[in-house]
Tab-separated table of C-alpha atoms in Angstrom:
chain	number	residue	atom	x	y	z
A	1	UNK	CA	-17.254	1.006	-8.514
A	2	UNK	CA	-16.679	-0.909	-5.384
A	3	UNK	CA	-12.965	-0.860	-5.914
A	4	UNK	CA	-11.198	-3.739	-4.049
A	5	UNK	CA	-13.125	-5.729	-1.907
A	6	UNK	CA	-11.929	-8.285	0.495
A	7	UNK	CA	-13.807	-11.174	2.412
A	8	UNK	CA	-14.114	-11.883	5.295
A	9	UNK	CA	-13.338	-8.826	7.398
A	10	UNK	CA	-12.454	-10.785	10.342
A	11	UNK	CA	-11.682	-14.434	10.901
A	12	UNK	CA	-10.574	-16.433	14.089
A	13	UNK	CA	-8.959	-19.644	13.360
A	14	UNK	CA	-7.520	-22.451	15.482
A	15	UNK	CA	-4.045	-23.608	14.788
A	16	UNK	CA	-3.764	-25.960	11.880
A	17	UNK	CA	-7.209	-25.190	10.502
A	18	UNK	CA	-7.365	-23.823	6.782
A	19	UNK	CA	-9.078	-20.756	5.161
A	20	UNK	CA	-9.181	-18.832	2.055
A	21	UNK	CA	-9.271	-15.204	1.873
A	22	UNK	CA	-11.038	-13.595	-1.215
A	23	UNK	CA	-10.041	-10.485	-3.277
A	24	UNK	CA	-11.978	-9.089	-6.018
A	25	UNK	CA	-11.592	-5.880	-7.897
A	26	UNK	CA	-13.730	-4.099	-10.645
A	27	UNK	CA	-11.296	-1.696	-12.204
A	28	UNK	CA	-10.156	-4.265	-14.925
A	29	UNK	CA	-6.717	-4.041	-13.361
A	30	UNK	CA	-4.010	-6.496	-14.408
A	31	UNK	CA	-1.925	-6.806	-11.541
A	32	UNK	CA	-3.074	-7.984	-8.114
A	33	UNK	CA	-1.151	-8.318	-4.912
A	34	UNK	CA	-1.330	-9.817	-1.247
A	35	UNK	CA	0.441	-8.147	1.735
A	36	UNK	CA	0.615	-8.578	5.269
A	37	UNK	CA	0.944	-6.151	7.907
A	38	UNK	CA	1.859	-6.907	11.709
A	39	UNK	CA	1.788	-4.253	14.498
A	40	UNK	CA	4.127	-1.453	14.268
A	41	UNK	CA	5.678	-2.843	10.708
A	42	UNK	CA	5.288	-1.974	7.067
A	43	UNK	CA	3.542	-4.125	4.660
A	44	UNK	CA	5.106	-7.218	3.391
A	45	UNK	CA	4.520	-8.646	0.058
A	46	UNK	CA	3.185	-12.310	0.260
A	47	UNK	CA	2.473	-13.247	-3.498
A	48	UNK	CA	1.536	-11.161	-6.491
A	49	UNK	CA	0.068	-11.912	-9.944
A	50	UNK	CA	1.448	-9.687	-12.674
A	51	UNK	CA	-1.281	-10.819	-14.992
A	52	UNK	CA	-4.224	-13.050	-15.399
A	53	UNK	CA	-2.613	-16.626	-15.397
A	54	UNK	CA	0.568	-16.006	-13.456
A	55	UNK	CA	1.452	-15.910	-9.876
A	56	UNK	CA	4.942	-15.339	-8.111
A	57	UNK	CA	6.217	-15.008	-4.802
A	58	UNK	CA	6.910	-11.947	-2.736
A	59	UNK	CA	9.044	-11.675	0.056
A	60	UNK	CA	7.078	-13.820	2.848
A	61	UNK	CA	5.433	-16.521	1.022
A	62	UNK	CA	5.932	-19.483	3.330
A	63	UNK	CA	2.606	-21.134	4.570
A	64	UNK	CA	0.502	-19.506	1.979
A	65	UNK	CA	-0.863	-20.300	-1.563
A	66	UNK	CA	-2.663	-18.139	-4.244
A	67	UNK	CA	-4.867	-18.541	-7.178
A	68	UNK	CA	-5.661	-15.854	-9.535
A	69	UNK	CA	-9.175	-17.329	-10.620
A	70	UNK	CA	-9.829	-14.764	-13.326
A	71	UNK	CA	-8.893	-11.044	-14.110
A	72	UNK	CA	-11.019	-9.927	-11.220
A	73	UNK	CA	-10.283	-12.437	-8.280
A	74	UNK	CA	-6.976	-13.286	-6.545
A	75	UNK	CA	-7.363	-15.675	-3.461
A	76	UNK	CA	-5.003	-16.423	-0.611
A	77	UNK	CA	-5.210	-19.745	0.936
A	78	UNK	CA	-3.627	-20.439	4.391
A	79	UNK	CA	-3.414	-24.454	4.287
A	80	UNK	CA	-2.456	-25.021	7.948
A	81	UNK	CA	-2.515	-21.784	9.877
A	82	UNK	CA	-0.066	-20.722	12.449
A	83	UNK	CA	-0.076	-18.370	15.254
A	84	UNK	CA	2.796	-16.683	13.234
A	85	UNK	CA	0.052	-15.833	10.688
A	86	UNK	CA	-1.951	-13.522	12.983
A	87	UNK	CA	-2.055	-10.474	10.959
A	88	UNK	CA	-3.929	-7.967	8.827
A	89	UNK	CA	-4.037	-8.886	5.244
A	90	UNK	CA	-4.550	-6.571	2.333
A	91	UNK	CA	-5.224	-7.306	-1.210
A	92	UNK	CA	-4.423	-4.646	-3.693
A	93	UNK	CA	-4.454	-4.066	-7.564
A	94	UNK	CA	-2.448	-2.073	-9.970
A	95	UNK	CA	-3.805	0.430	-12.403
A	96	UNK	CA	-1.467	0.266	-15.188
A	97	UNK	CA	1.597	-1.338	-16.280
A	98	UNK	CA	4.678	1.140	-15.871
A	99	UNK	CA	3.022	2.972	-12.695
A	100	UNK	CA	3.242	1.696	-9.269
A	101	UNK	CA	-0.045	2.889	-8.404
A	102	UNK	CA	-1.865	0.376	-6.217
A	103	UNK	CA	-5.316	0.342	-4.925
A	104	UNK	CA	-5.903	-1.396	-1.626
A	105	UNK	CA	-8.886	-3.130	-0.045
A	106	UNK	CA	-9.954	-2.397	3.493
A	107	UNK	CA	-8.240	-5.823	4.636
A	108	UNK	CA	-8.910	-9.037	6.508
A	109	UNK	CA	-8.031	-9.267	10.219
A	110	UNK	CA	-6.835	-12.766	10.980
A	111	UNK	CA	-6.412	-14.203	14.561
A	112	UNK	CA	-4.628	-17.740	14.662
A	113	UNK	CA	-5.146	-19.393	18.184
B	1	UNK	CA	14.679	1.310	-5.245
B	2	UNK	CA	16.101	4.656	-3.537
B	3	UNK	CA	15.874	4.770	0.275
B	4	UNK	CA	13.559	7.552	1.741
B	5	UNK	CA	13.760	9.359	5.192
B	6	UNK	CA	10.763	10.821	6.767
B	7	UNK	CA	10.260	12.301	10.360
B	8	UNK	CA	8.310	9.877	12.392
B	9	UNK	CA	5.745	12.155	13.594
B	10	UNK	CA	4.096	15.599	12.928
B	11	UNK	CA	1.340	17.820	14.188
B	12	UNK	CA	-0.974	20.150	12.437
B	13	UNK	CA	-3.774	22.358	13.348
B	14	UNK	CA	-6.991	21.621	11.618
B	15	UNK	CA	-7.725	24.033	8.836
B	16	UNK	CA	-3.757	24.800	8.385
B	17	UNK	CA	-1.730	23.388	5.490
B	18	UNK	CA	0.340	20.259	6.426
B	19	UNK	CA	3.689	19.890	4.824
B	20	UNK	CA	5.155	16.580	5.102
B	21	UNK	CA	8.817	16.405	3.985
B	22	UNK	CA	10.708	13.476	2.409
B	23	UNK	CA	14.545	12.802	1.637
B	24	UNK	CA	15.488	10.741	-1.258
B	25	UNK	CA	19.024	11.433	-1.897
B	26	UNK	CA	19.836	8.559	-3.765
B	27	UNK	CA	17.016	8.883	-6.242
B	28	UNK	CA	17.848	8.005	-10.015
B	29	UNK	CA	16.393	9.615	-12.942
B	30	UNK	CA	13.943	7.215	-14.039
B	31	UNK	CA	12.285	6.799	-10.514
B	32	UNK	CA	8.982	8.362	-9.300
B	33	UNK	CA	8.143	9.793	-5.848
B	34	UNK	CA	4.912	8.374	-4.646
B	35	UNK	CA	2.896	9.105	-1.532
B	36	UNK	CA	0.357	6.943	0.193
B	37	UNK	CA	-1.599	7.017	3.467
B	38	UNK	CA	-2.870	4.740	5.735
B	39	UNK	CA	-5.632	5.809	8.109
B	40	UNK	CA	-5.767	3.591	11.413
B	41	UNK	CA	-7.210	0.174	10.739
B	42	UNK	CA	-7.699	0.599	6.851
B	43	UNK	CA	-5.931	-0.234	3.523
B	44	UNK	CA	-3.269	2.282	2.270
B	45	UNK	CA	-4.545	5.013	0.100
B	46	UNK	CA	-2.771	6.249	-2.931
B	47	UNK	CA	-2.510	10.160	-2.824
B	48	UNK	CA	-0.252	11.324	-5.744
B	49	UNK	CA	2.948	10.719	-7.495
B	50	UNK	CA	5.575	12.573	-9.714
B	51	UNK	CA	8.747	12.518	-11.420
B	52	UNK	CA	10.231	15.893	-11.575
B	53	UNK	CA	7.354	18.667	-12.159
B	54	UNK	CA	5.193	19.702	-9.145
B	55	UNK	CA	1.847	17.744	-9.055
B	56	UNK	CA	-1.420	18.743	-7.757
B	57	UNK	CA	-4.750	16.849	-7.515
B	58	UNK	CA	-7.875	16.846	-5.440
B	59	UNK	CA	-6.160	15.478	-2.366
B	60	UNK	CA	-2.759	17.324	-2.263
B	61	UNK	CA	0.042	18.895	-3.927
B	62	UNK	CA	3.512	17.488	-4.561
B	63	UNK	CA	6.440	19.660	-4.557
B	64	UNK	CA	9.687	17.965	-5.845
B	65	UNK	CA	13.178	19.869	-5.826
B	66	UNK	CA	15.054	20.743	-8.701
B	67	UNK	CA	17.672	18.242	-7.621
B	68	UNK	CA	15.102	15.682	-6.872
B	69	UNK	CA	16.853	14.673	-3.745
B	70	UNK	CA	13.831	15.691	-1.662
B	71	UNK	CA	9.954	16.288	-1.835
B	72	UNK	CA	7.151	17.721	0.116
B	73	UNK	CA	3.559	16.545	0.291
B	74	UNK	CA	1.018	19.403	1.033
B	75	UNK	CA	-2.282	18.965	2.258
B	76	UNK	CA	-3.610	22.650	1.961
B	77	UNK	CA	-6.405	22.462	4.390
B	78	UNK	CA	-5.994	19.543	6.897
B	79	UNK	CA	-8.961	18.116	8.529
B	80	UNK	CA	-9.234	15.674	11.462
B	81	UNK	CA	-9.746	12.770	8.917
B	82	UNK	CA	-6.281	13.380	7.607
B	83	UNK	CA	-4.799	12.129	10.659
B	84	UNK	CA	-2.824	9.247	9.330
B	85	UNK	CA	0.635	7.578	8.588
B	86	UNK	CA	1.807	9.028	5.338
B	87	UNK	CA	4.380	7.035	3.458
B	88	UNK	CA	6.912	8.336	0.794
B	89	UNK	CA	8.024	5.642	-1.716
B	90	UNK	CA	10.446	5.966	-4.437
B	91	UNK	CA	10.454	3.298	-7.271
B	92	UNK	CA	11.034	2.955	-10.820
B	93	UNK	CA	8.486	2.018	-13.555
B	94	UNK	CA	8.230	-1.636	-14.791
B	95	UNK	CA	10.527	-4.207	-14.249
B	96	UNK	CA	10.368	-7.271	-12.444
B	97	UNK	CA	10.239	-5.798	-8.881
B	98	UNK	CA	6.641	-5.315	-8.339
B	99	UNK	CA	6.834	-4.711	-4.504
B	100	UNK	CA	5.950	-1.384	-2.878
B	101	UNK	CA	8.198	-0.996	0.048
B	102	UNK	CA	6.355	0.760	2.799
B	103	UNK	CA	8.897	2.148	5.365
B	104	UNK	CA	7.541	3.594	8.795
B	105	UNK	CA	6.239	6.671	7.290
B	106	UNK	CA	5.244	9.784	9.213
B	107	UNK	CA	2.331	9.800	11.589
B	108	UNK	CA	0.339	13.107	10.923
B	109	UNK	CA	-1.820	14.265	13.621
B	110	UNK	CA	-4.435	16.891	12.923
B	111	UNK	CA	-5.432	18.704	15.884
B	112	UNK	CA	-8.793	20.624	16.523
């Protein structure tokens, strides 16, 4: 099992450009999450998908959109990147309903100039 | 979700046991204690969780006090690769709040 995979590993964008961060899991998990982590800070939830076909906003959703393409894949889109979106983005998936055991991907480092 | 308090940093000698404390005095009866760690530049990694009994897996042991107001994560034989930030998280199961709240955690440095 590859677990949770994310692409790309690193990306540089100019202000106003768009891009999609990809996330996939092969553990047959129902729930998937997108977090961002800024230097010296904890993880903040951007969006989550409790199950296939549903998505909900987290605590910092502005400037982002998500798509739960199928049970395996959950993508995060930046329509018009801003320097404030420079961060490390982590995708996670959740093992079972009723527990909070989340499994994280390796992260995507995004730099917006 | 109950708030947790952890020391900002700890040191441990390689090969010795690392004991990481966490206070969660406002924990309620249905809330679990979860431990995650984040090695530099990597995604957080789940370690272990428990409700009230002590738990052990291949990575660590979790000791929860009888009143459940504090817990200790034990890495029995710390290695250099265990240097990481360790997060103690208290959270109830289910419900509509799916967010894991990662505080500042404890930076464990394992020294040779």
